[in-house]
Amino acid sequence: MDLNKIESRMLLLGLFLLLLLLASIGVVALFDVELASKLFGTAVTNLIVGRMGGLSFGFASGIDFYVVLFINLYFEVLLVLIVYSLFVLSWDNAVKFKKLEHFFDVIKSFVAKYHDQFHRYGPYGIFFFVFFPLFMSGPVVGAIIGFIIGISHIRNILIVLSSTFIATTLWAFFLNEIVAFLNNINQYASWGILIVLVLVALIARKNSKKGV
């Protein structure tokens, strides 16, 4: 891995942010194990389900609004840096990570299928693609698509993260109100949102294995 390449430095930054997050949760665990487990659960749910799942888990767990928002934004930044960098390195045949190769192939097929549309709308298309929670959308996929259609690394990441920050913040306010409303009905009702999101994520993942 050539450390002179920007994608290599982005990968190292992403890994550093991941270690910093785990270390911070570890420190919290020394004082409050329950809170640490909720923070860790929020990050893991974001990884598995996406931003809406991570936000829903955090709010349903009773974590402070701004802590939930920060954890989800922070995790999405490091996730983009790590997976995007691994894709670029894989594209250049510098690094191959077998567990992600199928995921990368699915995205390549997706881009090939909608090649004309992605090239027509360019950076603006990537921004709105990341903004809306549709099948195969999200910051990681959006960043990879941006690279495939030729957007420069820095511009691509800035577009993806700005869209992610705006979308995640808006969803945070919306979901926080929904969770608060459901909690007034029943203390466990808000977990229903998370269950639905997990089921949707599992169905989407199953469909992706069949190809896009």
PDB file of C-alpha atoms in Angstrom:
ATOM      1  CA  MET A   1       0.000   0.000   0.000  1.00  0.00           C
ATOM      2  CA  ASP A   2       1.510   3.300  -1.154  1.00  0.00           C
ATOM      3  CA  LEU A   3       1.161   5.895   1.609  1.00  0.00           C
ATOM      4  CA  ASN A   4       1.755   8.649  -0.927  1.00  0.00           C
ATOM      5  CA  LYS A   5      -1.658   7.932  -2.436  1.00  0.00           C
ATOM      6  CA  ILE A   6      -4.580   9.858  -0.999  1.00  0.00           C
ATOM      7  CA  GLU A   7      -6.747   6.736  -0.727  1.00  0.00           C
ATOM      8  CA  SER A   8      -4.128   5.079   1.482  1.00  0.00           C
ATOM      9  CA  ARG A   9      -4.032   8.090   3.801  1.00  0.00           C
ATOM     10  CA  MET A  10      -7.835   8.183   3.890  1.00  0.00           C
ATOM     11  CA  LEU A  11      -7.872   4.510   4.890  1.00  0.00           C
ATOM     12  CA  LEU A  12      -5.433   5.140   7.739  1.00  0.00           C
ATOM     13  CA  LEU A  13      -7.503   8.127   8.888  1.00  0.00           C
ATOM     14  CA  GLY A  14     -10.661   6.027   8.850  1.00  0.00           C
ATOM     15  CA  LEU A  15      -8.988   3.251  10.859  1.00  0.00           C
ATOM     16  CA  PHE A  16      -7.670   5.821  13.348  1.00  0.00           C
ATOM     17  CA  LEU A  17     -11.184   7.247  13.793  1.00  0.00           C
ATOM     18  CA  LEU A  18     -12.522   3.720  14.337  1.00  0.00           C
ATOM     19  CA  LEU A  19      -9.922   2.981  17.016  1.00  0.00           C
ATOM     20  CA  LEU A  20     -10.640   6.348  18.637  1.00  0.00           C
ATOM     21  CA  LEU A  21     -14.361   5.548  18.727  1.00  0.00           C
ATOM     22  CA  LEU A  22     -13.789   2.117  20.283  1.00  0.00           C
ATOM     23  CA  ALA A  23     -11.351   3.573  22.809  1.00  0.00           C
ATOM     24  CA  SER A  24     -13.819   6.316  23.746  1.00  0.00           C
ATOM     25  CA  ILE A  25     -16.620   3.786  24.258  1.00  0.00           C
ATOM     26  CA  GLY A  26     -14.191   1.750  26.352  1.00  0.00           C
ATOM     27  CA  VAL A  27     -13.508   4.758  28.574  1.00  0.00           C
ATOM     28  CA  VAL A  28     -17.254   5.380  28.946  1.00  0.00           C
ATOM     29  CA  ALA A  29     -17.660   1.719  29.963  1.00  0.00           C
ATOM     30  CA  LEU A  30     -15.370   2.321  32.945  1.00  0.00           C
ATOM     31  CA  PHE A  31     -17.974   4.694  34.369  1.00  0.00           C
ATOM     32  CA  ASP A  32     -21.254   3.551  32.789  1.00  0.00           C
ATOM     33  CA  VAL A  33     -21.424   0.097  31.169  1.00  0.00           C
ATOM     34  CA  GLU A  34     -25.056   0.506  30.161  1.00  0.00           C
ATOM     35  CA  LEU A  35     -24.420   3.764  28.308  1.00  0.00           C
ATOM     36  CA  ALA A  36     -21.330   2.287  26.614  1.00  0.00           C
ATOM     37  CA  SER A  37     -23.356  -0.698  25.390  1.00  0.00           C
ATOM     38  CA  LYS A  38     -26.016   1.658  24.016  1.00  0.00           C
ATOM     39  CA  LEU A  39     -23.388   3.730  22.183  1.00  0.00           C
ATOM     40  CA  PHE A  40     -21.799   0.601  20.753  1.00  0.00           C
ATOM     41  CA  GLY A  41     -25.229  -0.709  19.740  1.00  0.00           C
ATOM     42  CA  THR A  42     -25.991   2.561  17.965  1.00  0.00           C
ATOM     43  CA  ALA A  43     -22.803   2.293  15.884  1.00  0.00           C
ATOM     44  CA  VAL A  44     -23.347  -1.392  15.075  1.00  0.00           C
ATOM     45  CA  THR A  45     -26.970  -0.773  14.077  1.00  0.00           C
ATOM     46  CA  ASN A  46     -25.840   2.023  11.788  1.00  0.00           C
ATOM     47  CA  LEU A  47     -23.397  -0.422  10.184  1.00  0.00           C
ATOM     48  CA  ILE A  48     -26.044  -3.113   9.658  1.00  0.00           C
ATOM     49  CA  VAL A  49     -29.175  -1.083   8.937  1.00  0.00           C
ATOM     50  CA  GLY A  50     -27.962   2.395   8.022  1.00  0.00           C
ATOM     51  CA  ARG A  51     -28.439   5.896   9.372  1.00  0.00           C
ATOM     52  CA  MET A  52     -32.156   5.475  10.120  1.00  0.00           C
ATOM     53  CA  GLY A  53     -31.474   2.314  12.095  1.00  0.00           C
ATOM     54  CA  GLY A  54     -28.630   3.867  14.059  1.00  0.00           C
ATOM     55  CA  LEU A  55     -30.682   6.931  14.894  1.00  0.00           C
ATOM     56  CA  SER A  56     -33.734   4.881  15.866  1.00  0.00           C
ATOM     57  CA  PHE A  57     -31.675   2.609  18.122  1.00  0.00           C
ATOM     58  CA  GLY A  58     -30.060   5.571  19.865  1.00  0.00           C
ATOM     59  CA  PHE A  59     -33.318   7.419  20.505  1.00  0.00           C
ATOM     60  CA  ALA A  60     -35.168   4.259  21.567  1.00  0.00           C
ATOM     61  CA  SER A  61     -32.320   3.576  24.007  1.00  0.00           C
ATOM     62  CA  GLY A  62     -32.834   6.960  25.622  1.00  0.00           C
ATOM     63  CA  ILE A  63     -29.477   8.471  24.653  1.00  0.00           C
ATOM     64  CA  ASP A  64     -29.262  12.280  24.433  1.00  0.00           C
ATOM     65  CA  PHE A  65     -30.301  13.649  21.026  1.00  0.00           C
ATOM     66  CA  TYR A  66     -26.982  15.317  20.190  1.00  0.00           C
ATOM     67  CA  VAL A  67     -24.950  12.296  21.319  1.00  0.00           C
ATOM     68  CA  VAL A  68     -27.001  10.052  19.021  1.00  0.00           C
ATOM     69  CA  LEU A  69     -26.561  12.474  16.140  1.00  0.00           C
ATOM     70  CA  PHE A  70     -22.810  12.795  16.748  1.00  0.00           C
ATOM     71  CA  ILE A  71     -22.225   9.030  17.006  1.00  0.00           C
ATOM     72  CA  ASN A  72     -24.078   8.376  13.747  1.00  0.00           C
ATOM     73  CA  LEU A  73     -22.368  11.183  11.852  1.00  0.00           C
ATOM     74  CA  TYR A  74     -18.962  10.200  13.201  1.00  0.00           C
ATOM     75  CA  PHE A  75     -19.497   6.537  12.319  1.00  0.00           C
ATOM     76  CA  GLU A  76     -20.663   7.319   8.787  1.00  0.00           C
ATOM     77  CA  VAL A  77     -17.571   9.461   8.198  1.00  0.00           C
ATOM     78  CA  LEU A  78     -15.176   6.714   9.254  1.00  0.00           C
ATOM     79  CA  LEU A  79     -17.188   4.093   7.343  1.00  0.00           C
ATOM     80  CA  VAL A  80     -16.980   6.120   4.137  1.00  0.00           C
ATOM     81  CA  LEU A  81     -13.254   6.691   4.568  1.00  0.00           C
ATOM     82  CA  ILE A  82     -12.525   3.005   5.178  1.00  0.00           C
ATOM     83  CA  VAL A  83     -14.784   1.295   2.624  1.00  0.00           C
ATOM     84  CA  TYR A  84     -14.281   3.926  -0.095  1.00  0.00           C
ATOM     85  CA  SER A  85     -10.515   3.663   0.273  1.00  0.00           C
ATOM     86  CA  LEU A  86     -10.640  -0.135   0.149  1.00  0.00           C
ATOM     87  CA  PHE A  87     -12.708   0.053  -3.036  1.00  0.00           C
ATOM     88  CA  VAL A  88     -10.243   2.418  -4.728  1.00  0.00           C
ATOM     89  CA  LEU A  89      -7.313   0.232  -3.686  1.00  0.00           C
ATOM     90  CA  SER A  90      -9.182  -2.830  -4.961  1.00  0.00           C
ATOM     91  CA  TRP A  91      -9.952  -1.012  -8.220  1.00  0.00           C
ATOM     92  CA  ASP A  92      -6.222  -0.352  -8.659  1.00  0.00           C
ATOM     93  CA  ASN A  93      -5.421  -3.965  -7.657  1.00  0.00           C
ATOM     94  CA  ALA A  94      -3.324  -2.657  -4.769  1.00  0.00           C
ATOM     95  CA  VAL A  95      -5.369  -4.436  -2.090  1.00  0.00           C
ATOM     96  CA  LYS A  96      -8.020  -7.150  -2.253  1.00  0.00           C
ATOM     97  CA  PHE A  97     -10.376  -7.673   0.672  1.00  0.00           C
ATOM     98  CA  LYS A  98     -12.352 -10.815  -0.172  1.00  0.00           C
ATOM     99  CA  LYS A  99     -15.241 -10.150   2.205  1.00  0.00           C
ATOM    100  CA  LEU A 100     -16.014  -6.895   0.375  1.00  0.00           C
ATOM    101  CA  GLU A 101     -15.425  -8.006  -3.215  1.00  0.00           C
ATOM    102  CA  HIS A 102     -19.004  -9.215  -3.740  1.00  0.00           C
ATOM    103  CA  PHE A 103     -20.333  -5.925  -2.341  1.00  0.00           C
ATOM    104  CA  PHE A 104     -18.054  -4.038  -4.724  1.00  0.00           C
ATOM    105  CA  ASP A 105     -19.189  -6.175  -7.671  1.00  0.00           C
ATOM    106  CA  VAL A 106     -22.845  -5.451  -6.853  1.00  0.00           C
ATOM    107  CA  ILE A 107     -22.148  -1.707  -6.908  1.00  0.00           C
ATOM    108  CA  LYS A 108     -20.264  -1.984 -10.214  1.00  0.00           C
ATOM    109  CA  SER A 109     -23.238  -3.813 -11.723  1.00  0.00           C
ATOM    110  CA  PHE A 110     -25.592  -1.178 -10.334  1.00  0.00           C
ATOM    111  CA  VAL A 111     -23.548   1.651 -11.865  1.00  0.00           C
ATOM    112  CA  ALA A 112     -23.331  -0.192 -15.197  1.00  0.00           C
ATOM    113  CA  LYS A 113     -27.111  -0.573 -15.215  1.00  0.00           C
ATOM    114  CA  TYR A 114     -27.731   3.142 -14.616  1.00  0.00           C
ATOM    115  CA  HIS A 115     -24.542   4.407 -16.257  1.00  0.00           C
ATOM    116  CA  ASP A 116     -26.206   7.104 -18.398  1.00  0.00           C
ATOM    117  CA  GLN A 117     -28.205   8.556 -15.508  1.00  0.00           C
ATOM    118  CA  PHE A 118     -25.216   8.785 -13.161  1.00  0.00           C
ATOM    119  CA  HIS A 119     -23.047  10.455 -15.805  1.00  0.00           C
ATOM    120  CA  ARG A 120     -25.835  12.829 -16.805  1.00  0.00           C
ATOM    121  CA  TYR A 121     -26.400  14.231 -13.313  1.00  0.00           C
ATOM    122  CA  GLY A 122     -22.830  13.861 -12.014  1.00  0.00           C
ATOM    123  CA  PRO A 123     -22.061  15.433  -8.613  1.00  0.00           C
ATOM    124  CA  TYR A 124     -25.634  16.718  -8.180  1.00  0.00           C
ATOM    125  CA  GLY A 125     -26.962  13.222  -8.745  1.00  0.00           C
ATOM    126  CA  ILE A 126     -24.545  11.811  -6.165  1.00  0.00           C
ATOM    127  CA  PHE A 127     -25.662  14.403  -3.606  1.00  0.00           C
ATOM    128  CA  PHE A 128     -29.352  13.521  -3.950  1.00  0.00           C
ATOM    129  CA  PHE A 129     -28.602   9.803  -4.281  1.00  0.00           C
ATOM    130  CA  VAL A 130     -26.924   9.885  -0.864  1.00  0.00           C
ATOM    131  CA  PHE A 131     -29.565  12.195   0.597  1.00  0.00           C
ATOM    132  CA  PHE A 132     -32.585   9.972  -0.006  1.00  0.00           C
ATOM    133  CA  PRO A 133     -32.812   6.581   1.785  1.00  0.00           C
ATOM    134  CA  LEU A 134     -33.445   4.412  -1.266  1.00  0.00           C
ATOM    135  CA  PHE A 135     -32.331   0.863  -2.117  1.00  0.00           C
ATOM    136  CA  MET A 136     -28.571   0.773  -2.780  1.00  0.00           C
ATOM    137  CA  SER A 137     -28.208   4.399  -1.684  1.00  0.00           C
ATOM    138  CA  GLY A 138     -26.192   5.805   1.232  1.00  0.00           C
ATOM    139  CA  PRO A 139     -22.839   7.529   1.726  1.00  0.00           C
ATOM    140  CA  VAL A 140     -20.587   4.507   1.122  1.00  0.00           C
ATOM    141  CA  VAL A 141     -22.311   3.458  -2.102  1.00  0.00           C
ATOM    142  CA  GLY A 142     -22.595   7.086  -3.193  1.00  0.00           C
ATOM    143  CA  ALA A 143     -18.873   7.693  -2.696  1.00  0.00           C
ATOM    144  CA  ILE A 144     -17.981   4.576  -4.693  1.00  0.00           C
ATOM    145  CA  ILE A 145     -20.313   5.572  -7.528  1.00  0.00           C
ATOM    146  CA  GLY A 146     -18.772   9.051  -7.521  1.00  0.00           C
ATOM    147  CA  PHE A 147     -15.336   7.505  -7.975  1.00  0.00           C
ATOM    148  CA  ILE A 148     -16.508   5.230 -10.798  1.00  0.00           C
ATOM    149  CA  ILE A 149     -18.003   8.127 -12.766  1.00  0.00           C
ATOM    150  CA  GLY A 150     -14.798  10.118 -12.396  1.00  0.00           C
ATOM    151  CA  ILE A 151     -15.317  12.627  -9.580  1.00  0.00           C
ATOM    152  CA  SER A 152     -12.031  13.520  -7.852  1.00  0.00           C
ATOM    153  CA  HIS A 153     -11.402  12.064  -4.379  1.00  0.00           C
ATOM    154  CA  ILE A 154     -11.696  15.253  -2.309  1.00  0.00           C
ATOM    155  CA  ARG A 155     -14.667  16.660  -4.207  1.00  0.00           C
ATOM    156  CA  ASN A 156     -16.400  13.298  -4.077  1.00  0.00           C
ATOM    157  CA  ILE A 157     -15.952  12.895  -0.316  1.00  0.00           C
ATOM    158  CA  LEU A 158     -17.053  16.478   0.358  1.00  0.00           C
ATOM    159  CA  ILE A 159     -20.226  15.991  -1.693  1.00  0.00           C
ATOM    160  CA  VAL A 160     -21.053  12.691  -0.013  1.00  0.00           C
ATOM    161  CA  LEU A 161     -20.365  13.867   3.536  1.00  0.00           C
ATOM    162  CA  SER A 162     -22.215  17.181   3.128  1.00  0.00           C
ATOM    163  CA  SER A 163     -25.264  15.288   1.852  1.00  0.00           C
ATOM    164  CA  THR A 164     -24.892  12.767   4.697  1.00  0.00           C
ATOM    165  CA  PHE A 165     -24.649  15.476   7.372  1.00  0.00           C
ATOM    166  CA  ILE A 166     -27.766  17.277   6.113  1.00  0.00           C
ATOM    167  CA  ALA A 167     -29.821  14.105   5.622  1.00  0.00           C
ATOM    168  CA  THR A 168     -28.795  12.538   8.947  1.00  0.00           C
ATOM    169  CA  THR A 169     -29.558  15.742  10.874  1.00  0.00           C
ATOM    170  CA  LEU A 170     -33.012  16.066   9.302  1.00  0.00           C
ATOM    171  CA  TRP A 171     -33.787  12.389   9.918  1.00  0.00           C
ATOM    172  CA  ALA A 172     -32.582  12.769  13.507  1.00  0.00           C
ATOM    173  CA  PHE A 173     -35.116  15.501  14.269  1.00  0.00           C
ATOM    174  CA  PHE A 174     -37.891  13.560  12.545  1.00  0.00           C
ATOM    175  CA  LEU A 175     -37.163  10.180  14.165  1.00  0.00           C
ATOM    176  CA  ASN A 176     -36.664  11.752  17.587  1.00  0.00           C
ATOM    177  CA  GLU A 177     -40.199  13.138  17.411  1.00  0.00           C
ATOM    178  CA  ILE A 178     -41.585   9.793  16.220  1.00  0.00           C
ATOM    179  CA  VAL A 179     -39.819   7.877  19.009  1.00  0.00           C
ATOM    180  CA  ALA A 180     -41.025  10.385  21.625  1.00  0.00           C
ATOM    181  CA  PHE A 181     -44.603  10.035  20.330  1.00  0.00           C
ATOM    182  CA  LEU A 182     -44.448   6.216  20.390  1.00  0.00           C
ATOM    183  CA  ASN A 183     -42.916   6.202  23.881  1.00  0.00           C
ATOM    184  CA  ASN A 184     -45.952   8.120  25.121  1.00  0.00           C
ATOM    185  CA  ILE A 185     -48.086   5.221  23.888  1.00  0.00           C
ATOM    186  CA  ASN A 186     -45.884   2.397  25.149  1.00  0.00           C
ATOM    187  CA  GLN A 187     -42.283   2.278  26.357  1.00  0.00           C
ATOM    188  CA  TYR A 188     -41.480  -0.507  23.885  1.00  0.00           C
ATOM    189  CA  ALA A 189     -43.409   0.856  20.892  1.00  0.00           C
ATOM    190  CA  SER A 190     -40.439   2.831  19.543  1.00  0.00           C
ATOM    191  CA  TRP A 191     -38.478  -0.403  19.077  1.00  0.00           C
ATOM    192  CA  GLY A 192     -41.027  -1.315  16.408  1.00  0.00           C
ATOM    193  CA  ILE A 193     -39.376   1.207  14.071  1.00  0.00           C
ATOM    194  CA  LEU A 194     -36.043  -0.523  14.484  1.00  0.00           C
ATOM    195  CA  ILE A 195     -37.545  -3.972  13.885  1.00  0.00           C
ATOM    196  CA  VAL A 196     -39.122  -2.772  10.634  1.00  0.00           C
ATOM    197  CA  LEU A 197     -35.853  -1.183   9.485  1.00  0.00           C
ATOM    198  CA  VAL A 198     -33.904  -4.364  10.268  1.00  0.00           C
ATOM    199  CA  LEU A 199     -36.378  -6.455   8.265  1.00  0.00           C
ATOM    200  CA  VAL A 200     -36.142  -4.042   5.325  1.00  0.00           C
ATOM    201  CA  ALA A 201     -32.329  -4.159   5.493  1.00  0.00           C
ATOM    202  CA  LEU A 202     -32.329  -7.973   5.537  1.00  0.00           C
ATOM    203  CA  ILE A 203     -34.668  -8.138   2.536  1.00  0.00           C
ATOM    204  CA  ALA A 204     -32.539  -5.607   0.636  1.00  0.00           C
ATOM    205  CA  ARG A 205     -29.378  -7.553   1.455  1.00  0.00           C
ATOM    206  CA  LYS A 206     -30.994 -10.793   0.276  1.00  0.00           C
ATOM    207  CA  ASN A 207     -32.007  -9.150  -3.008  1.00  0.00           C
ATOM    208  CA  SER A 208     -28.517  -7.698  -3.505  1.00  0.00           C
ATOM    209  CA  LYS A 209     -27.015 -11.184  -3.337  1.00  0.00           C
ATOM    210  CA  LYS A 210     -29.089 -12.062  -6.394  1.00  0.00           C
ATOM    211  CA  GLY A 211     -27.539  -9.137  -8.215  1.00  0.00           C
ATOM    212  CA  VAL A 212     -28.855  -5.680  -8.939  1.00  0.00           C
TER     213      VAL A 212
END
